[in-house]
Amino acid sequence: MKVVAVILSIILLLSGCSGVQSALDAQGHSAIVLRDLIILIIAACVAVWIAVMVVLAWSLLRRRDPEDGNVRRSERHMTIWVSGAVAATVLIISGLTIASFRTTHDLDGTGSPELTIRVRGQQWWWQFIYEDTDPARSFQTANELHIPVGKEIRVRLESVDVIHSFWVPSLAGKLDLIPGRENVLTFRAERPGVYRGQCAEFCGLQHSHMAFFVIAEDEDSYRQWAAAQQGNGLEPSEAEAGAGKAVFMAKQCAACHTIRGTAASGTTGPDLTHVGSRGTIAAGLLENTRGSIAAWIADPQTLKPGNNMPIVPLTADELRQLAAYMESLK
Amino acid sequence: MLLLQIGLLTAALVVAVIVGWAREPRQYRADPPVSAALDGLRLMLNDIGGAPPEVYFAMDEPYERTAYDLSQGKRLYSWFGCPSCHGEGEGGRGPSFLDGWWLYGPSMVSIAASIRDGRPHGMPAFRDKMTIDEIWQLAGYVKSIGAYSARTTAPSRNDDRHTRPSENRAPAVKFFNEGPIPVHPEQGPSS
């Protein structure tokens, strides 16, 4: 009965190994080679451990014959065993070293990157800037990184305030964002999907609420998405959202947030031009619905204490209109 | 020996409790009624000097006293473009904060009013750009730039090159001795 319980709990624990954020559920080139290396090292070490245990058990249990005084024969045996063990150790360690070296070499991928994205880590959200030589085709988004599947992607990592770390376990290893310098990471998603990323360097009070999603999709959907993102913020069609736009421009919102195509051009907070098209708000904290947007605007400091969004005094009507406007910015 | 160990452990625990107890409180969320009250600056008729709202004393003057609020003020200082006119405090198109001279007096109320309502000759009003809590945070920081005396609280340090003494240092005598740089000489020597 006890054994069954232990096995059940192990199975339960292992279920954490799959899903949107797991290094064992590798879906990107770098993550796959890293996972293979880990499996190889664990397999080799387990085999060595079992062999050592078997030899240890055998030497503890074997019957010694006190009459057997043939010292020379047992010394010869010992020499063979020790030399064999030393040779095996050298072989295994050099083998693992070579494998590790090859994996590291392989991490950077091959070929030139097809897409370069600037990533700016901020307390506590991710700014993704898709730069283009034509400024009209550059755009930026927050906490949601869309990439074409099967293509080499290069991210230029910068930090605005403290050290952060870019980590999408299913796609690649982690790399720090250091204030005052630029780190570069290349990766490639092998299969389409939604992969969760997370800041992996403690960066303050809301470090755990600094997540983002990587959406790997086929070339066509990616192009469609990018074309939509390049456009200006949609003009609200409903009266409620229209009133929300007026509130946004009149209140403090516009001083920190940009909505392209309007007077709002603040750069402190996330770009909201297409905020309605994103899956989550506040760096993966809440699902993106009209209700959660309203909750966030009404009291950001209770939902995510310490973040830089202030409580802007609004009436109930203004709040409802503002949430409708945010939702309409698809 | 055991007694000594127990004694040391107890002493360490006591120190930990004291240090933990003395941790500076940070207020991330100002209650909306408190914020509304903070907006009630009681200015003199000439808009220079006056009294802060009562609630500011009830809050124990956090915007001048806590390092967290000063640090947030420092971030707001760059986020809202203050350096484009005031530099890193040494002035430029706008007046300096380092010369020991405050055109509208060194009180928090005056500084907060300058930010909220703007001032003649180019200082814009930030009423529609910042919430009143942010205006108080920024005012606390601006006041600390040109403080007449050293303080025990300080905002975080610059990541880039320092162009002036840190905010919590004793007054920048060098700048004070130089006297105010007249920004608008047509108004007289001091403004």
JSON list of C-alpha atoms in Angstrom, two decimals, chain B residues 70 77 86-90 96-99 102 138-148 164-169 171-172 176:
[
{"chain": "B", "resi": 70, "resn": "LEU", "atom": "CA", "xyz": [12.51, 59.23, -2.83]},
{"chain": "B", "resi": 77, "resn": "TYR", "atom": "CA", "xyz": [12.14, 62.75, -12.48]},
{"chain": "B", "resi": 86, "resn": "HIS", "atom": "CA", "xyz": [16.56, 71.10, -15.18]},
{"chain": "B", "resi": 87, "resn": "GLY", "atom": "CA", "xyz": [19.40, 68.74, -16.11]},
{"chain": "B", "resi": 88, "resn": "GLU", "atom": "CA", "xyz": [20.53, 66.48, -13.31]},
{"chain": "B", "resi": 89, "resn": "GLY", "atom": "CA", "xyz": [19.60, 69.31, -10.94]},
{"chain": "B", "resi": 90, "resn": "GLU", "atom": "CA", "xyz": [22.15, 71.79, -12.23]},
{"chain": "B", "resi": 96, "resn": "SER", "atom": "CA", "xyz": [18.89, 74.89, -10.96]},
{"chain": "B", "resi": 97, "resn": "PHE", "atom": "CA", "xyz": [18.01, 72.92, -7.83]},
{"chain": "B", "resi": 98, "resn": "LEU", "atom": "CA", "xyz": [21.58, 72.92, -6.59]},
{"chain": "B", "resi": 99, "resn": "ASP", "atom": "CA", "xyz": [22.31, 76.59, -6.09]},
{"chain": "B", "resi": 102, "resn": "TRP", "atom": "CA", "xyz": [14.30, 78.31, -4.53]},
{"chain": "B", "resi": 138, "resn": "LEU", "atom": "CA", "xyz": [8.59, 63.82, -7.27]},
{"chain": "B", "resi": 139, "resn": "ALA", "atom": "CA", "xyz": [8.42, 66.92, -5.04]},
{"chain": "B", "resi": 140, "resn": "GLY", "atom": "CA", "xyz": [10.16, 65.00, -2.25]},
{"chain": "B", "resi": 141, "resn": "TYR", "atom": "CA", "xyz": [12.92, 64.00, -4.62]},
{"chain": "B", "resi": 142, "resn": "VAL", "atom": "CA", "xyz": [13.36, 67.49, -6.07]},
{"chain": "B", "resi": 143, "resn": "LYS", "atom": "CA", "xyz": [13.56, 68.88, -2.56]},
{"chain": "B", "resi": 144, "resn": "SER", "atom": "CA", "xyz": [16.27, 66.33, -1.68]},
{"chain": "B", "resi": 145, "resn": "ILE", "atom": "CA", "xyz": [18.39, 67.40, -4.68]},
{"chain": "B", "resi": 146, "resn": "GLY", "atom": "CA", "xyz": [18.82, 70.88, -3.26]},
{"chain": "B", "resi": 147, "resn": "ALA", "atom": "CA", "xyz": [18.55, 70.09, 0.43]},
{"chain": "B", "resi": 148, "resn": "TYR", "atom": "CA", "xyz": [20.27, 72.55, 2.75]},
{"chain": "B", "resi": 164, "resn": "ARG", "atom": "CA", "xyz": [26.71, 66.18, -9.04]},
{"chain": "B", "resi": 165, "resn": "PRO", "atom": "CA", "xyz": [26.88, 65.19, -5.37]},
{"chain": "B", "resi": 166, "resn": "SER", "atom": "CA", "xyz": [24.54, 62.40, -4.26]},
{"chain": "B", "resi": 167, "resn": "GLU", "atom": "CA", "xyz": [21.15, 63.47, -3.01]},
{"chain": "B", "resi": 168, "resn": "ASN", "atom": "CA", "xyz": [21.78, 62.64, 0.64]},
{"chain": "B", "resi": 169, "resn": "ARG", "atom": "CA", "xyz": [25.12, 64.37, 0.88]},
{"chain": "B", "resi": 171, "resn": "PRO", "atom": "CA", "xyz": [24.72, 70.62, 0.67]},
{"chain": "B", "resi": 172, "resn": "ALA", "atom": "CA", "xyz": [26.76, 71.16, -2.41]},
{"chain": "B", "resi": 176, "resn": "PHE", "atom": "CA", "xyz": [25.67, 77.29, -3.03]}
]
